[in-house]
Each structure stands twice: as structure tokens, then as C-alpha cells.
Amino acid sequence: MTAMQWLILIIAVLLLAPLVPWALRKLDFARQVRGSRPERKPTGREHPDVPASTPNTEAESLALEAKARSVQNAMGPH
């Protein structure tokens, strides 16, 4: 193969490489929706966004105070 053919091949691979996993995910999702493949369940490695069982009131009040100050800074002095 000539150098130009190698260059075209490398560029084509670099452009198509991200599309292959995207296409496989899309195909897998379509199969799950149709029901031909069972739905994937979390394996335990994923951490769902579950709120803490005991709320930390001090942290919440500090977060609200910081949020109020940021809004005040954005609005400017009165």
C-alpha cells in the first residue's frame, strides 16, 4: 500500500472508531425495548443517587447560605 492509502485508512479508522460503540449501545437498547433481550439490571458497581438516611442540617444550612450569597453577588449591591 502506498503512503496515501495508509493515511486514508488511518483517518477512516480514527473517524469511525467512536461510532462503533455508539451503534452497539443503540442496537442493544433497541433490543431491550423490543423485549428480545432482557433488561439490564444494576450489578452493584453502579451507585444510584440515593439521599442519605439522616439529613445533615448544618451542611444544608451552610449550602443554602452559600447559595443566597452567590445570588446576592450576581444581582449586585442594592
JSON list of N, CA, C and O in Angstrom, two decimals, residues 1 3-5 7 11 19 23 27 29 34 38-40 42 48-49 57-58 61 70-72 74 77-78:
[
{"chain": "A", "resi": 1, "resn": "MET", "atom": "N", "xyz": [0.84, -1.17, 0.00]},
{"chain": "A", "resi": 1, "resn": "MET", "atom": "CA", "xyz": [0.00, 0.00, 0.00]},
{"chain": "A", "resi": 1, "resn": "MET", "atom": "C", "xyz": [0.89, 1.24, 0.00]},
{"chain": "A", "resi": 1, "resn": "MET", "atom": "O", "xyz": [1.94, 1.27, 0.63]},
{"chain": "A", "resi": 3, "resn": "ALA", "atom": "N", "xyz": [1.69, 5.31, 0.71]},
{"chain": "A", "resi": 3, "resn": "ALA", "atom": "CA", "xyz": [1.58, 6.16, 1.91]},
{"chain": "A", "resi": 3, "resn": "ALA", "atom": "C", "xyz": [0.22, 6.85, 1.94]},
{"chain": "A", "resi": 3, "resn": "ALA", "atom": "O", "xyz": [-0.37, 7.03, 3.01]},
{"chain": "A", "resi": 4, "resn": "MET", "atom": "N", "xyz": [-0.29, 7.25, 0.79]},
{"chain": "A", "resi": 4, "resn": "MET", "atom": "CA", "xyz": [-1.59, 7.93, 0.73]},
{"chain": "A", "resi": 4, "resn": "MET", "atom": "C", "xyz": [-2.71, 6.98, 1.16]},
{"chain": "A", "resi": 4, "resn": "MET", "atom": "O", "xyz": [-3.63, 7.39, 1.88]},
{"chain": "A", "resi": 5, "resn": "GLN", "atom": "N", "xyz": [-2.64, 5.74, 0.76]},
{"chain": "A", "resi": 5, "resn": "GLN", "atom": "CA", "xyz": [-3.65, 4.76, 1.15]},
{"chain": "A", "resi": 5, "resn": "GLN", "atom": "C", "xyz": [-3.61, 4.51, 2.66]},
{"chain": "A", "resi": 5, "resn": "GLN", "atom": "O", "xyz": [-4.65, 4.37, 3.29]},
{"chain": "A", "resi": 7, "resn": "LEU", "atom": "N", "xyz": [-2.60, 6.63, 4.90]},
{"chain": "A", "resi": 7, "resn": "LEU", "atom": "CA", "xyz": [-3.12, 7.84, 5.53]},
{"chain": "A", "resi": 7, "resn": "LEU", "atom": "C", "xyz": [-4.65, 7.85, 5.51]},
{"chain": "A", "resi": 7, "resn": "LEU", "atom": "O", "xyz": [-5.30, 8.14, 6.52]},
{"chain": "A", "resi": 11, "resn": "ILE", "atom": "N", "xyz": [-7.07, 7.67, 8.87]},
{"chain": "A", "resi": 11, "resn": "ILE", "atom": "CA", "xyz": [-8.08, 8.70, 9.10]},
{"chain": "A", "resi": 11, "resn": "ILE", "atom": "C", "xyz": [-9.47, 8.08, 9.18]},
{"chain": "A", "resi": 11, "resn": "ILE", "atom": "O", "xyz": [-10.28, 8.44, 10.04]},
{"chain": "A", "resi": 19, "resn": "LEU", "atom": "N", "xyz": [-17.87, 5.75, 16.44]},
{"chain": "A", "resi": 19, "resn": "LEU", "atom": "CA", "xyz": [-19.22, 5.41, 16.01]},
{"chain": "A", "resi": 19, "resn": "LEU", "atom": "C", "xyz": [-19.59, 3.96, 16.30]},
{"chain": "A", "resi": 19, "resn": "LEU", "atom": "O", "xyz": [-20.77, 3.66, 16.48]},
{"chain": "A", "resi": 23, "resn": "ALA", "atom": "N", "xyz": [-23.10, 2.82, 18.04]},
{"chain": "A", "resi": 23, "resn": "ALA", "atom": "CA", "xyz": [-24.04, 1.99, 17.29]},
{"chain": "A", "resi": 23, "resn": "ALA", "atom": "C", "xyz": [-24.39, 0.72, 18.07]},
{"chain": "A", "resi": 23, "resn": "ALA", "atom": "O", "xyz": [-25.55, 0.29, 18.08]},
{"chain": "A", "resi": 27, "resn": "LEU", "atom": "N", "xyz": [-28.13, -0.28, 19.33]},
{"chain": "A", "resi": 27, "resn": "LEU", "atom": "CA", "xyz": [-28.71, -1.57, 18.94]},
{"chain": "A", "resi": 27, "resn": "LEU", "atom": "C", "xyz": [-29.13, -2.36, 20.19]},
{"chain": "A", "resi": 27, "resn": "LEU", "atom": "O", "xyz": [-30.21, -2.95, 20.22]},
{"chain": "A", "resi": 29, "resn": "PHE", "atom": "N", "xyz": [-29.94, -1.16, 23.13]},
{"chain": "A", "resi": 29, "resn": "PHE", "atom": "CA", "xyz": [-31.11, -0.50, 23.73]},
{"chain": "A", "resi": 29, "resn": "PHE", "atom": "C", "xyz": [-32.38, -0.87, 22.95]},
{"chain": "A", "resi": 29, "resn": "PHE", "atom": "O", "xyz": [-33.41, -1.18, 23.54]},
{"chain": "A", "resi": 34, "resn": "ARG", "atom": "N", "xyz": [-37.58, -3.77, 22.60]},
{"chain": "A", "resi": 34, "resn": "ARG", "atom": "CA", "xyz": [-38.43, -4.74, 21.89]},
{"chain": "A", "resi": 34, "resn": "ARG", "atom": "C", "xyz": [-38.72, -5.97, 22.75]},
{"chain": "A", "resi": 34, "resn": "ARG", "atom": "O", "xyz": [-39.69, -6.66, 22.53]},
{"chain": "A", "resi": 38, "resn": "PRO", "atom": "N", "xyz": [-33.20, -9.40, 27.61]},
{"chain": "A", "resi": 38, "resn": "PRO", "atom": "CA", "xyz": [-33.68, -8.98, 28.93]},
{"chain": "A", "resi": 38, "resn": "PRO", "atom": "C", "xyz": [-33.08, -7.64, 29.33]},
{"chain": "A", "resi": 38, "resn": "PRO", "atom": "O", "xyz": [-31.97, -7.28, 28.94]},
{"chain": "A", "resi": 39, "resn": "GLU", "atom": "N", "xyz": [-33.85, -6.91, 30.14]},
{"chain": "A", "resi": 39, "resn": "GLU", "atom": "CA", "xyz": [-33.40, -5.61, 30.62]},
{"chain": "A", "resi": 39, "resn": "GLU", "atom": "C", "xyz": [-32.18, -5.78, 31.51]},
{"chain": "A", "resi": 39, "resn": "GLU", "atom": "O", "xyz": [-32.11, -6.70, 32.33]},
{"chain": "A", "resi": 40, "resn": "ARG", "atom": "N", "xyz": [-31.22, -4.91, 31.36]},
{"chain": "A", "resi": 40, "resn": "ARG", "atom": "CA", "xyz": [-30.01, -4.97, 32.18]},
{"chain": "A", "resi": 40, "resn": "ARG", "atom": "C", "xyz": [-30.30, -4.36, 33.54]},
{"chain": "A", "resi": 40, "resn": "ARG", "atom": "O", "xyz": [-30.83, -3.26, 33.65]},
{"chain": "A", "resi": 42, "resn": "PRO", "atom": "N", "xyz": [-28.82, -3.21, 37.46]},
{"chain": "A", "resi": 42, "resn": "PRO", "atom": "CA", "xyz": [-27.56, -2.77, 38.08]},
{"chain": "A", "resi": 42, "resn": "PRO", "atom": "C", "xyz": [-26.85, -3.95, 38.75]},
{"chain": "A", "resi": 42, "resn": "PRO", "atom": "O", "xyz": [-27.50, -4.80, 39.37]},
{"chain": "A", "resi": 48, "resn": "PRO", "atom": "N", "xyz": [-26.48, 4.32, 42.70]},
{"chain": "A", "resi": 48, "resn": "PRO", "atom": "CA", "xyz": [-27.60, 5.21, 42.40]},
{"chain": "A", "resi": 48, "resn": "PRO", "atom": "C", "xyz": [-27.59, 6.42, 43.33]},
{"chain": "A", "resi": 48, "resn": "PRO", "atom": "O", "xyz": [-27.06, 6.36, 44.44]},
{"chain": "A", "resi": 49, "resn": "ASP", "atom": "N", "xyz": [-28.18, 7.50, 42.87]},
{"chain": "A", "resi": 49, "resn": "ASP", "atom": "CA", "xyz": [-28.24, 8.71, 43.68]},
{"chain": "A", "resi": 49, "resn": "ASP", "atom": "C", "xyz": [-29.33, 8.57, 44.72]},
{"chain": "A", "resi": 49, "resn": "ASP", "atom": "O", "xyz": [-30.49, 8.87, 44.48]},
{"chain": "A", "resi": 57, "resn": "THR", "atom": "N", "xyz": [-28.38, 18.74, 58.88]},
{"chain": "A", "resi": 57, "resn": "THR", "atom": "CA", "xyz": [-28.99, 20.07, 58.85]},
{"chain": "A", "resi": 57, "resn": "THR", "atom": "C", "xyz": [-27.96, 21.18, 58.79]},
{"chain": "A", "resi": 57, "resn": "THR", "atom": "O", "xyz": [-28.20, 22.21, 58.15]},
{"chain": "A", "resi": 58, "resn": "GLU", "atom": "N", "xyz": [-26.80, 20.97, 59.42]},
{"chain": "A", "resi": 58, "resn": "GLU", "atom": "CA", "xyz": [-25.78, 22.01, 59.39]},
{"chain": "A", "resi": 58, "resn": "GLU", "atom": "C", "xyz": [-25.24, 22.20, 57.98]},
{"chain": "A", "resi": 58, "resn": "GLU", "atom": "O", "xyz": [-25.09, 23.32, 57.50]},
{"chain": "A", "resi": 61, "resn": "SER", "atom": "N", "xyz": [-27.87, 23.98, 55.85]},
{"chain": "A", "resi": 61, "resn": "SER", "atom": "CA", "xyz": [-27.98, 25.41, 56.13]},
{"chain": "A", "resi": 61, "resn": "SER", "atom": "C", "xyz": [-26.78, 26.17, 55.54]},
{"chain": "A", "resi": 61, "resn": "SER", "atom": "O", "xyz": [-26.94, 27.27, 55.01]},
{"chain": "A", "resi": 70, "resn": "SER", "atom": "N", "xyz": [-24.30, 33.75, 46.74]},
{"chain": "A", "resi": 70, "resn": "SER", "atom": "CA", "xyz": [-23.94, 33.77, 45.32]},
{"chain": "A", "resi": 70, "resn": "SER", "atom": "C", "xyz": [-24.98, 34.52, 44.51]},
{"chain": "A", "resi": 70, "resn": "SER", "atom": "O", "xyz": [-24.65, 35.22, 43.56]},
{"chain": "A", "resi": 71, "resn": "VAL", "atom": "N", "xyz": [-26.24, 34.37, 44.87]},
{"chain": "A", "resi": 71, "resn": "VAL", "atom": "CA", "xyz": [-27.29, 35.12, 44.18]},
{"chain": "A", "resi": 71, "resn": "VAL", "atom": "C", "xyz": [-27.14, 36.60, 44.46]},
{"chain": "A", "resi": 71, "resn": "VAL", "atom": "O", "xyz": [-27.30, 37.44, 43.57]},
{"chain": "A", "resi": 72, "resn": "GLN", "atom": "N", "xyz": [-26.82, 36.94, 45.69]},
{"chain": "A", "resi": 72, "resn": "GLN", "atom": "CA", "xyz": [-26.64, 38.33, 46.06]},
{"chain": "A", "resi": 72, "resn": "GLN", "atom": "C", "xyz": [-25.46, 38.94, 45.28]},
{"chain": "A", "resi": 72, "resn": "GLN", "atom": "O", "xyz": [-25.54, 40.07, 44.81]},
{"chain": "A", "resi": 74, "resn": "ALA", "atom": "N", "xyz": [-24.40, 37.95, 42.36]},
{"chain": "A", "resi": 74, "resn": "ALA", "atom": "CA", "xyz": [-24.78, 38.04, 40.95]},
{"chain": "A", "resi": 74, "resn": "ALA", "atom": "C", "xyz": [-25.69, 39.22, 40.70]},
{"chain": "A", "resi": 74, "resn": "ALA", "atom": "O", "xyz": [-25.63, 39.87, 39.66]},
{"chain": "A", "resi": 77, "resn": "PRO", "atom": "N", "xyz": [-24.97, 44.88, 44.53]},
{"chain": "A", "resi": 77, "resn": "PRO", "atom": "CA", "xyz": [-25.45, 45.53, 45.75]},
{"chain": "A", "resi": 77, "resn": "PRO", "atom": "C", "xyz": [-26.70, 46.36, 45.48]},
{"chain": "A", "resi": 77, "resn": "PRO", "atom": "O", "xyz": [-26.90, 46.87, 44.38]},
{"chain": "A", "resi": 78, "resn": "HIS", "atom": "N", "xyz": [-27.50, 46.52, 46.51]},
{"chain": "A", "resi": 78, "resn": "HIS", "atom": "CA", "xyz": [-28.73, 47.27, 46.35]},
{"chain": "A", "resi": 78, "resn": "HIS", "atom": "C", "xyz": [-28.54, 48.68, 46.81]},
{"chain": "A", "resi": 78, "resn": "HIS", "atom": "O", "xyz": [-28.07, 49.12, 47.68]}
]
